[in-house]
Amino acid sequence: MPHDRVAKTIGELRALTDKPFNVNFFCHARPKVDAEREERWQGRLSPYYDELGVDRHSASRLDLPPFDDATCTVVEKARPAVVSFHFGLPEPALLARVKAAGCRVMSSATTVAEAIWLEAHGVDVVIAQGYEAGGHRATFLATDFNEAVSSQSGGLALIPQVVDAVRVPVVAAGAIADGRGIAAAFALGAAGVQIGTAYLLCPEAATPPLHRDALGHARPDTTVLTNVLTGRPARVHTNRFVREAGPMSDAVSDFPLPLGVLTPLRAKAEDRGSGAFSPLYAGQGSSLTKEQPAESLTRRLVQEAERRFQQLAS
Amino acid sequence: MPHDRVAKTIGELRALTDKPFNVNFFCHARPKVDAEREERWQGRLSPYYDELGVDRHSASRLDLPPFDDATCTVVEKARPAVVSFHFGLPEPALLARVKAAGCRVMSSATTVAEAIWLEAHGVDVVIAQGYEAGGHRATFLATDFNEAVSSQSGGLALIPQVVDAVRVPVVAAGAIADGRGIAAAFALGAAGVQIGTAYLLCPEAATPPLHRDALGHARPDTTVLTNVLTGRPARVHTNRFVREAGPMSDAVSDFPLPLGVLTPLRAKAEDRGSGAFSPLYAGQGSSLTKEQPAESLTRRLVQEAERRFQQLAS
């Protein structure tokens, strides 16, 4: 997100609440320039361009700026209570500025080694992102995404092992969508939980109708980890493109370039009511969720978790 | 295991305890005869035969009989309290005999659909086998193992969704190795837990030294799901053969034939102190375990879980 939109969004949030909130940023490395690889991936997609009658040259090379100086300046002014990063941490000088502004810093680990690295580099909280989680894997120490995906840990294994490995509090993420999941995460040693997919169905969320529809039909075994939509592994509700080009591919170009190549196809398909080329991010807990306003969902989750704690002790 | 060894093993167990126990059987379909496919897989392994100086013709075609009439007769006589099956259920006539003998029947589900199928076919208990679990995936409704492996559910997602889908009690399996995992499984709605890897390190277990050594070094991200050792997906501590031939391969012959082809290589490598060709079954909770006698491990697990329940309620 460009820095001026970050500033605008934080301003809008402040107008809605005086409570603390969390702003999240991607801090990926810029894609390597590799024209041959990019052309090969575009070639892989050309039959779809033909099929949908989309001009092959209509895709622009997507630039998704990672957390940078301009965005950091916005954060220093706005001082959100919590700043989280995905794909590791930004360069040390930027991180130091965020911390000096008084923001608590969190980042996600998909392995014990990543949790230890994050603690050593100064995070206040580690998020243990289980294999079940929807959206992008935080994976940042691995060099081979295929290998990393085949050795990802489920939350039941990852959470207690991260808790044992670091001193900072651990927040659990992945397939937590009701009071049972919250109680389980705390049983495993988590100090908090991060809930994603369940809130995507709230009327307040900007989730597009096609994505809502997919979440309504998702079952735990209809989601897969795929890198063909964006260039990095992400858990999505599977669709035609993921099935045909993936789920994992060695040929895909660097994040976020595949997203740019996909945009014209996605737009054309979505116009026709199809999510065949859309990134339908979804966790494995999707089918535990149902549409509910955010406030009542939050209250229900807390009540369910507290009831669960009491049931377990009796 | 041949039926006479089953009878002998149950007899030995009876001599050691008058408590109820569980006997487990594989009920896979016999491998399809496909000489071309088998030869191709043997060809894939021939460089290893050359490297280790093993005669290519020393491997015999492995026959691992599934649960059959003779074994069923042993069960009818011995009447163990619980009989569990892996890879679905045996044919209806055999299952009816086991139930008529008064045994409680359990089987494992890796998806909600498999759990519903097992309940409809008469199991008394469904085991929800999470993605984290060591050893063979129970997967029995899928026709494509590669596809099935890429959509396996972590326990945090699978357990509550199976609990919601069936009326019979659900036992949780996968990465449960300490009191935290037990408490989490109960929080998710399980009525019991099945603990595998943690007991492999007990001095009472027949776990070979090389396998013990691997478990001692396993981390959650050193295990992978692979079909190259046996022909069916299983979670193991990775080794050279799994890395080079897998972890998943489309070319592998039917279960259990690859195990037969591997046997001479494994024996030669193990003689040299190497587990490079051994199936080192391990769950993602391996590093949560340590060597401890079975009785004190069991007592510790119960105490830890009960303490956890009380902590959560306070």
XYZ file of C-alpha atoms in Angstrom:
628
model
C 0.000 0.000 0.000
C 1.499 3.438 -0.930
C 2.397 5.581 2.095
C -0.293 8.220 1.467
C -2.985 5.519 1.554
C -1.484 4.149 4.772
C -1.759 7.620 6.328
C -5.360 7.994 5.133
C -6.375 4.526 6.425
C -4.823 5.090 9.852
C -6.609 8.464 10.025
C -9.944 6.794 9.218
C -9.354 4.146 11.898
C -8.542 6.837 14.494
C -11.828 8.555 13.680
C -13.682 5.297 14.420
C -11.975 4.296 17.682
C -9.742 5.569 20.457
C -8.697 1.983 21.259
C -5.239 0.620 20.325
C -4.930 -1.075 16.927
C -2.469 -3.044 14.827
C -1.173 -1.986 11.395
C 0.435 -4.721 9.267
C 3.087 -4.330 6.556
C 4.770 -6.683 4.065
C 8.562 -6.421 4.191
C 9.540 -8.695 1.298
C 12.653 -8.298 -0.793
C 12.011 -6.579 -4.144
C 11.762 -9.176 -6.954
C 14.971 -10.036 -8.785
C 14.998 -8.843 -12.393
C 14.907 -12.037 -14.493
C 13.318 -11.244 -17.851
C 13.617 -14.827 -19.085
C 11.842 -16.251 -16.044
C 9.119 -13.593 -16.213
C 8.544 -14.278 -19.911
C 8.367 -18.000 -19.271
C 5.691 -17.485 -16.635
C 3.760 -15.128 -18.930
C 3.992 -17.846 -21.600
C 2.535 -20.356 -19.147
C -0.469 -18.034 -18.811
C -0.908 -17.165 -22.488
C -3.445 -19.950 -23.212
C -5.682 -18.375 -20.539
C -5.260 -14.928 -22.135
C -6.349 -16.448 -25.456
C -9.267 -18.316 -23.906
C -10.616 -15.233 -22.160
C -9.883 -12.923 -25.099
C -7.539 -10.724 -23.070
C -4.693 -8.776 -24.724
C -1.369 -10.342 -23.675
C 0.206 -6.931 -23.288
C -2.465 -5.563 -20.959
C -0.626 -6.700 -17.804
C 1.751 -4.197 -16.260
C 4.801 -5.234 -14.220
C 3.437 -5.046 -10.675
C 5.471 -3.198 -8.073
C 4.326 -3.782 -4.513
C 6.642 -1.606 -2.420
C 7.795 -3.198 0.823
C 7.845 -1.179 4.062
C 10.108 1.783 3.227
C 11.281 5.194 4.439
C 8.087 7.023 3.386
C 5.798 4.496 5.095
C 8.022 4.488 8.165
C 7.607 8.282 8.389
C 3.807 7.825 8.350
C 4.109 5.255 11.166
C 6.346 7.582 13.208
C 3.711 10.311 12.984
C 0.662 8.093 13.544
C 2.247 5.847 16.199
C -0.207 2.921 16.074
C 0.015 0.820 19.250
C 1.104 -2.279 17.341
C 2.993 -2.605 14.055
C 3.295 -6.099 12.618
C 5.414 -7.255 9.714
C 5.018 -10.212 7.384
C 7.958 -11.988 5.652
C 10.439 -11.195 8.404
C 11.400 -7.668 9.436
C 12.370 -4.475 7.570
C 15.998 -3.340 7.561
C 17.379 -2.590 11.061
C 17.349 1.236 10.663
C 13.621 1.230 9.771
C 12.784 -1.213 12.572
C 14.659 0.968 15.077
C 12.581 3.996 14.012
C 9.310 2.053 14.495
C 10.416 0.957 17.958
C 11.638 4.449 18.864
C 8.160 5.737 17.973
C 6.839 3.562 20.799
C 5.073 0.966 18.651
C 5.062 -2.668 19.791
C 6.448 -4.853 17.009
C 5.166 -8.287 16.039
C 6.098 -10.636 13.196
C 5.151 -14.167 12.163
C 7.220 -17.344 12.372
C 6.410 -20.566 10.522
C 9.303 -22.483 12.112
C 11.069 -22.509 15.466
C 14.193 -21.106 13.754
C 12.217 -18.114 12.425
C 10.786 -17.483 15.914
C 14.280 -17.449 17.431
C 15.512 -15.128 14.642
C 12.628 -12.698 15.205
C 13.243 -12.563 18.954
C 16.966 -11.984 18.386
C 16.117 -9.124 16.009
C 13.940 -7.336 18.539
C 10.259 -8.212 18.126
C 8.050 -7.741 21.190
C 5.727 -10.595 20.220
C 6.144 -13.634 17.939
C 3.130 -14.833 15.959
C 3.284 -18.632 15.503
C 1.655 -19.068 12.096
C 0.486 -22.672 11.810
C 0.212 -24.584 8.515
C -3.583 -24.129 8.756
C -3.493 -20.316 8.397
C -5.072 -18.573 5.413
C -3.192 -16.078 3.238
C 0.549 -15.787 2.745
C 2.943 -17.967 4.721
C 5.331 -15.652 6.576
C 8.247 -17.948 5.558
C 11.391 -15.781 5.363
C 14.438 -17.891 6.288
C 13.843 -20.591 3.664
C 15.456 -20.213 0.261
C 13.399 -22.978 -1.394
C 9.648 -22.391 -1.027
C 8.754 -25.881 -2.302
C 10.886 -27.474 0.373
C 9.577 -25.063 3.007
C 5.957 -25.831 2.136
C 6.482 -29.585 2.493
C 7.869 -29.128 6.006
C 5.437 -26.563 7.449
C 4.195 -27.304 10.961
C 0.612 -27.578 12.072
C -0.309 -25.335 14.997
C -0.489 -28.220 17.493
C 3.219 -28.832 16.838
C 4.410 -25.279 16.171
C 2.803 -23.293 19.000
C 4.254 -25.185 22.027
C 7.666 -25.497 20.368
C 7.806 -21.743 19.654
C 6.619 -21.033 23.222
C 9.510 -23.179 24.509
C 12.046 -21.485 22.203
C 11.452 -17.768 22.906
C 10.930 -15.567 25.962
C 8.585 -13.032 24.331
C 4.812 -13.685 24.298
C 3.528 -15.891 21.471
C 0.333 -15.200 19.552
C -1.184 -18.214 17.746
C -2.572 -17.975 14.210
C -4.179 -20.545 11.919
C -7.613 -22.244 11.932
C -8.701 -20.378 15.049
C -12.321 -19.521 14.348
C -14.341 -20.349 17.467
C -13.990 -20.617 21.230
C -12.601 -24.142 20.970
C -9.672 -22.953 18.850
C -8.967 -20.054 21.215
C -8.999 -22.376 24.241
C -6.710 -24.835 22.412
C -4.222 -22.083 21.525
C -4.025 -20.981 25.159
C -3.704 -24.631 26.263
C -0.666 -24.872 23.952
C 0.915 -21.880 25.683
C -0.126 -18.959 23.483
C -0.662 -15.587 25.171
C -3.119 -14.485 22.493
C -4.659 -15.442 19.161
C -4.884 -13.847 15.732
C -8.110 -14.569 13.867
C -8.267 -13.868 10.151
C -10.669 -15.828 7.985
C -13.536 -15.647 10.512
C -13.615 -11.845 10.191
C -13.560 -11.925 6.378
C -17.245 -12.869 6.462
C -18.253 -9.921 8.694
C -20.491 -7.387 6.901
C -17.933 -4.713 7.902
C -15.148 -6.453 5.927
C -14.301 -5.311 2.385
C -14.314 -8.962 1.209
C -15.636 -9.062 -2.394
C -18.790 -11.156 -3.067
C -16.890 -13.883 -4.994
C -14.486 -14.290 -2.100
C -17.370 -14.421 0.416
C -19.037 -17.072 -1.688
C -15.840 -19.164 -1.759
C -15.479 -18.899 2.030
C -19.071 -20.059 2.388
C -18.212 -23.223 0.432
C -14.694 -23.833 1.746
C -13.985 -27.022 3.678
C -10.630 -27.709 5.355
C -9.596 -29.916 2.423
C -10.584 -27.400 -0.281
C -7.779 -25.045 0.693
C -4.179 -25.525 -0.484
C -0.821 -23.809 -0.186
C 0.018 -22.365 -3.589
C 2.656 -20.017 -5.007
C 1.158 -19.626 -8.491
C -1.066 -16.654 -7.648
C 1.539 -14.326 -6.163
C 4.976 -15.994 -6.255
C 4.966 -16.818 -2.551
C 3.162 -19.678 -0.803
C -0.301 -18.689 0.381
C -3.269 -20.713 1.576
C -6.321 -20.180 -0.616
C -9.621 -21.835 -1.433
C -8.552 -23.761 -4.525
C -9.767 -22.742 -7.980
C -9.184 -23.669 -11.601
C -5.921 -21.743 -12.011
C -4.388 -23.142 -8.806
C -5.382 -26.688 -9.834
C -4.021 -26.359 -13.363
C -0.832 -24.339 -12.760
C 0.017 -25.524 -9.240
C -0.533 -25.779 -6.396
C 3.257 -25.296 -6.168
C 5.367 -24.461 -9.222
C 9.118 -24.133 -9.708
C 8.566 -21.922 -12.758
C 6.731 -19.044 -11.088
C 8.397 -15.613 -11.108
C 9.283 -13.684 -7.933
C 6.660 -12.217 -5.587
C 4.618 -10.140 -6.401
C 5.071 -10.351 -10.186
C 2.649 -13.275 -10.820
C -0.116 -11.164 -9.263
C 0.415 -8.520 -11.949
C 0.324 -11.046 -14.791
C -2.880 -12.485 -13.359
C -4.706 -9.154 -12.910
C -6.251 -8.834 -16.414
C -7.383 -12.496 -16.366
C -8.825 -12.095 -12.913
C -10.700 -8.931 -13.870
C -12.212 -10.544 -16.973
C -13.199 -13.720 -15.104
C -14.654 -11.774 -12.181
C -16.732 -9.709 -14.639
C -18.241 -13.038 -15.674
C -18.881 -14.003 -12.058
C -15.950 -16.441 -11.854
C -13.214 -16.598 -9.218
C -11.143 -19.002 -11.362
C -8.159 -16.604 -11.376
C -8.706 -14.789 -8.051
C -6.641 -15.257 -4.893
C -9.378 -16.549 -2.552
C -7.365 -16.459 0.682
C -8.848 -18.840 3.246
C -7.622 -20.743 6.278
C -8.454 -24.349 7.124
C -10.962 -23.151 9.709
C -13.189 -21.490 7.085
C -16.116 -23.837 7.565
C -16.177 -23.104 11.315
C -17.185 -19.506 10.540
C -20.445 -17.847 9.585
C -21.418 -14.304 8.677
C -21.873 -12.180 11.788
C -21.199 -8.498 12.614
C -17.657 -7.997 13.947
C -18.700 -6.865 17.411
C -21.045 -9.775 18.099
C -18.510 -12.218 16.587
C -15.835 -10.878 18.954
C -18.118 -11.104 21.991
C -19.220 -14.622 21.028
C -15.598 -15.788 20.618
C -14.645 -14.475 24.067
C -17.710 -16.039 25.720
C -17.164 -19.382 23.992
C -13.488 -19.467 25.010
C -14.266 -18.610 28.644
C -16.996 -21.258 28.767
C -14.539 -23.772 27.297
C -11.916 -22.994 29.960
C -14.496 -23.677 32.693
C -15.707 -26.903 31.042
C -12.157 -28.246 30.842
C -11.517 -27.651 34.545
C -14.740 -29.291 35.729
C 1.628 -59.232 10.423
C 0.710 -62.889 9.741
C -2.197 -64.196 11.825
C -0.072 -66.594 13.911
C 2.149 -63.713 15.022
C -0.968 -61.674 15.860
C -2.176 -64.522 18.102
C 1.243 -64.797 19.761
C 1.508 -61.022 20.356
C -1.974 -60.788 21.873
C -1.140 -63.750 24.118
C 2.029 -62.007 25.310
C 0.116 -58.806 26.031
C -2.508 -60.735 28.046
C 0.278 -62.231 30.150
C 1.504 -58.715 30.967
C -1.813 -57.023 31.813
C -5.442 -57.708 32.602
C -6.364 -54.164 31.459
C -8.151 -53.533 28.136
C -5.918 -52.903 25.125
C -6.127 -51.895 21.482
C -4.931 -53.997 18.539
C -4.383 -52.171 15.235
C -4.596 -53.595 11.706
C -3.918 -52.231 8.217
C -6.822 -52.854 5.851
C -5.369 -51.614 2.562
C -6.341 -52.938 -0.834
C -3.834 -55.425 -2.268
C -1.487 -53.732 -4.770
C -2.572 -53.755 -8.405
C -0.334 -55.893 -10.616
C 1.485 -53.437 -12.897
C 4.814 -54.968 -13.928
C 5.826 -51.929 -15.986
C 5.275 -49.529 -13.102
C 7.100 -51.823 -10.660
C 10.048 -52.159 -13.021
C 10.179 -48.403 -13.503
C 10.358 -47.859 -9.743
C 13.035 -50.546 -9.400
C 14.935 -48.722 -12.163
C 14.671 -45.508 -10.189
C 16.403 -47.277 -7.311
C 19.087 -49.101 -9.314
C 21.765 -46.366 -8.905
C 21.450 -46.872 -5.142
C 21.815 -50.643 -5.553
C 25.000 -50.014 -7.543
C 26.324 -47.477 -5.062
C 25.818 -49.779 -2.079
C 26.969 -52.879 -3.960
C 23.651 -54.671 -3.491
C 22.413 -57.297 -5.994
C 19.441 -55.868 -7.917
C 17.643 -59.184 -7.732
C 17.912 -59.538 -3.969
C 14.592 -57.767 -3.323
C 11.526 -59.988 -3.149
C 8.029 -58.754 -4.062
C 6.660 -57.786 -0.638
C 3.243 -59.030 0.312
C 1.796 -57.354 3.380
C -1.541 -59.102 3.895
C -4.380 -56.799 4.930
C -6.799 -57.834 7.703
C -8.248 -61.114 6.442
C -10.307 -64.171 7.450
C -7.443 -65.860 9.349
C -6.595 -62.721 11.350
C -10.281 -62.105 12.004
C -10.552 -65.598 13.495
C -7.659 -64.757 15.852
C -9.470 -61.564 16.899
C -12.740 -63.453 17.476
C -10.940 -65.813 19.841
C -8.809 -63.202 21.628
C -11.505 -60.501 21.791
C -9.284 -57.477 22.511
C -11.329 -54.600 23.972
C -10.535 -52.309 21.061
C -9.719 -53.113 17.444
C -8.590 -50.224 15.272
C -8.085 -50.171 11.529
C -5.920 -47.964 9.360
C -6.733 -47.084 5.697
C -10.500 -47.331 6.173
C -12.285 -50.513 7.235
C -12.105 -54.177 6.193
C -14.911 -55.657 4.083
C -18.343 -55.554 5.798
C -18.476 -59.307 6.629
C -15.139 -59.144 8.489
C -16.104 -55.948 10.280
C -19.404 -57.519 11.381
C -17.502 -60.485 12.873
C -15.183 -58.144 14.848
C -18.188 -56.233 16.198
C -20.070 -59.453 16.991
C -17.047 -60.549 19.050
C -17.707 -57.534 21.280
C -14.683 -55.460 20.232
C -15.048 -51.671 20.025
C -13.987 -50.529 16.559
C -12.008 -47.388 15.781
C -10.532 -46.042 12.540
C -8.758 -42.865 11.468
C -10.065 -40.005 9.344
C -7.881 -37.376 7.709
C -10.865 -35.431 6.336
C -14.396 -34.639 7.477
C -15.712 -36.810 4.603
C -13.710 -39.808 5.844
C -15.040 -39.274 9.390
C -18.634 -39.262 8.108
C -17.944 -42.389 6.018
C -16.460 -44.236 9.010
C -19.425 -43.379 11.235
C -21.868 -44.492 8.531
C -19.987 -47.791 8.250
C -20.246 -48.555 11.946
C -17.151 -47.432 13.874
C -17.624 -46.775 17.591
C -14.945 -44.067 17.667
C -13.403 -41.867 14.969
C -9.726 -40.947 15.266
C -9.115 -37.478 13.774
C -5.588 -37.842 12.373
C -4.129 -34.349 11.930
C -1.539 -33.423 9.304
C 1.058 -33.374 12.118
C 0.818 -37.111 12.882
C 3.765 -39.442 12.346
C 3.542 -42.635 10.301
C 1.082 -43.459 7.560
C -1.757 -41.096 6.707
C -5.017 -43.033 7.059
C -6.237 -41.466 3.769
C -8.670 -43.925 2.158
C -11.287 -41.991 0.180
C -8.822 -40.084 -2.001
C -7.785 -41.587 -5.324
C -4.859 -39.191 -5.870
C -2.399 -39.242 -2.960
C -0.502 -36.182 -4.230
C -3.676 -34.137 -4.235
C -4.727 -35.564 -0.868
C -1.393 -34.667 0.720
C -1.591 -31.057 -0.451
C -5.010 -30.643 1.196
C -4.439 -32.422 4.535
C -5.787 -30.585 7.574
C -3.852 -29.608 10.655
C -5.358 -30.835 13.912
C -6.559 -27.367 14.955
C -8.803 -27.373 11.860
C -9.635 -31.081 11.616
C -10.541 -32.000 15.192
C -13.418 -29.508 15.788
C -14.801 -30.056 12.280
C -14.860 -33.851 12.758
C -16.426 -33.377 16.207
C -19.173 -31.290 14.570
C -19.705 -33.829 11.768
C -20.153 -37.111 13.696
C -22.053 -38.277 16.775
C -19.514 -40.906 17.935
C -16.636 -39.885 20.225
C -13.562 -38.417 18.512
C -9.993 -39.269 19.506
C -7.352 -36.745 18.415
C -3.990 -37.821 16.948
C -0.994 -35.838 15.704
C 1.718 -33.842 17.525
C 0.241 -34.617 20.943
C 3.289 -35.223 23.091
C 2.804 -33.338 26.345
C 0.070 -32.054 28.654
C -0.393 -28.919 26.559
C -1.282 -30.974 23.485
C -3.692 -33.154 25.453
C -5.422 -30.091 26.916
C -5.626 -28.523 23.448
C -7.179 -31.661 21.951
C -9.861 -31.709 24.648
C -10.435 -27.952 24.164
C -11.105 -28.710 20.479
C -13.783 -31.242 21.470
C -11.856 -34.542 21.460
C -12.949 -37.217 23.928
C -9.478 -38.751 24.022
C -6.032 -38.607 22.475
C -3.763 -41.067 20.704
C -0.054 -40.552 21.354
C 2.454 -42.249 19.073
C 5.889 -40.723 18.636
C 6.309 -39.862 22.343
C 6.148 -43.574 23.234
C 8.665 -44.580 20.537
C 11.435 -43.243 22.780
C 10.371 -45.308 25.813
C 12.931 -47.986 26.773
C 10.078 -50.540 26.504
C 9.523 -49.740 22.799
C 11.131 -51.909 20.121
C 12.324 -48.762 18.295
C 15.726 -49.536 16.663
C 18.731 -47.379 17.684
C 18.912 -45.542 14.324
C 15.248 -44.594 14.616
C 15.716 -43.436 18.235
C 18.656 -41.338 17.140
C 16.558 -39.711 14.377
C 13.751 -38.935 16.841
C 16.284 -37.335 19.136
C 17.313 -34.970 16.320
C 13.893 -34.398 14.732
C 12.457 -30.891 14.694
C 8.927 -30.132 13.448
C 10.361 -28.982 10.103
C 12.600 -32.012 9.599
C 9.615 -34.293 9.059
C 7.802 -34.572 5.726
C 4.937 -36.486 4.190
C 6.412 -38.922 1.680
C 5.150 -41.848 -0.397
C 8.526 -43.027 -1.699
C 9.272 -45.381 1.191
C 6.104 -47.479 1.137
C 3.811 -46.291 -1.684
C 1.438 -44.466 0.667
C 1.948 -41.041 2.262
C 3.601 -41.268 5.666
C 5.224 -38.672 7.897
C 8.879 -39.460 8.568
C 12.039 -37.749 9.717
C 13.527 -36.900 6.333
C 16.591 -38.724 5.038
C 18.677 -38.942 1.883
C 16.323 -41.243 -0.034
C 13.224 -39.160 0.777
C 15.027 -35.953 -0.269
C 16.339 -37.415 -3.526
C 13.344 -39.514 -4.666
C 10.514 -37.494 -3.105
C 9.075 -36.395 -0.863
C 6.050 -37.213 -3.085
C 6.432 -39.099 -6.361
C 3.949 -39.960 -9.103
C 6.131 -42.860 -10.219
C 6.051 -44.930 -7.046
C 4.452 -48.396 -7.204
C 1.488 -49.432 -5.051
C 1.712 -49.881 -1.263
C 3.530 -51.875 0.111
C 5.732 -52.807 -2.878
C 8.264 -49.923 -2.520
C 9.039 -51.190 0.993
C 10.126 -54.521 -0.498
C 12.370 -52.891 -3.094
C 13.959 -50.775 -0.370
C 14.633 -53.620 2.084
C 18.074 -54.745 0.788
C 19.279 -51.119 0.535
C 18.003 -50.364 3.990
C 19.679 -53.447 5.475
C 23.031 -52.613 3.883
C 22.859 -48.944 4.926
C 21.787 -49.819 8.476
C 24.733 -52.243 8.740
C 26.906 -49.204 8.076
C 25.063 -47.194 10.735
C 23.055 -45.132 8.237
C 19.298 -44.539 8.194
C 19.457 -43.087 4.661
C 16.993 -45.717 3.340
C 14.991 -46.446 6.516
C 11.415 -45.327 7.206
C 12.032 -43.138 10.268
C 8.378 -42.536 11.208
C 8.036 -39.380 13.289
C 5.323 -36.848 14.040
C 5.779 -33.078 14.170
C 5.780 -33.213 17.974
C 9.000 -35.298 18.095
C 11.096 -32.602 19.707
C 8.563 -32.243 22.546
C 9.411 -35.769 23.697
C 12.262 -37.260 25.688
C 13.202 -40.779 26.690
C 11.217 -41.888 29.741
C 9.765 -45.232 30.890
C 6.218 -45.739 29.584
C 4.547 -45.715 33.000
C 6.145 -42.496 34.227
C 5.550 -40.873 30.807
C 1.857 -41.774 31.027
C 1.531 -40.453 34.596
C 3.377 -37.257 33.683
C 1.130 -36.647 30.654
C -2.026 -37.046 32.766
C -0.694 -34.750 35.512
C 0.424 -32.103 33.026
C -2.943 -32.146 31.255
C -4.899 -31.863 34.515
C -2.694 -28.991 35.685
C -3.225 -27.283 32.332
C -7.020 -27.569 32.628
C -6.876 -25.866 36.051
C -4.519 -23.117 34.814
C -6.856 -22.298 31.931
C -9.850 -21.885 34.228
C -8.084 -19.616 36.713
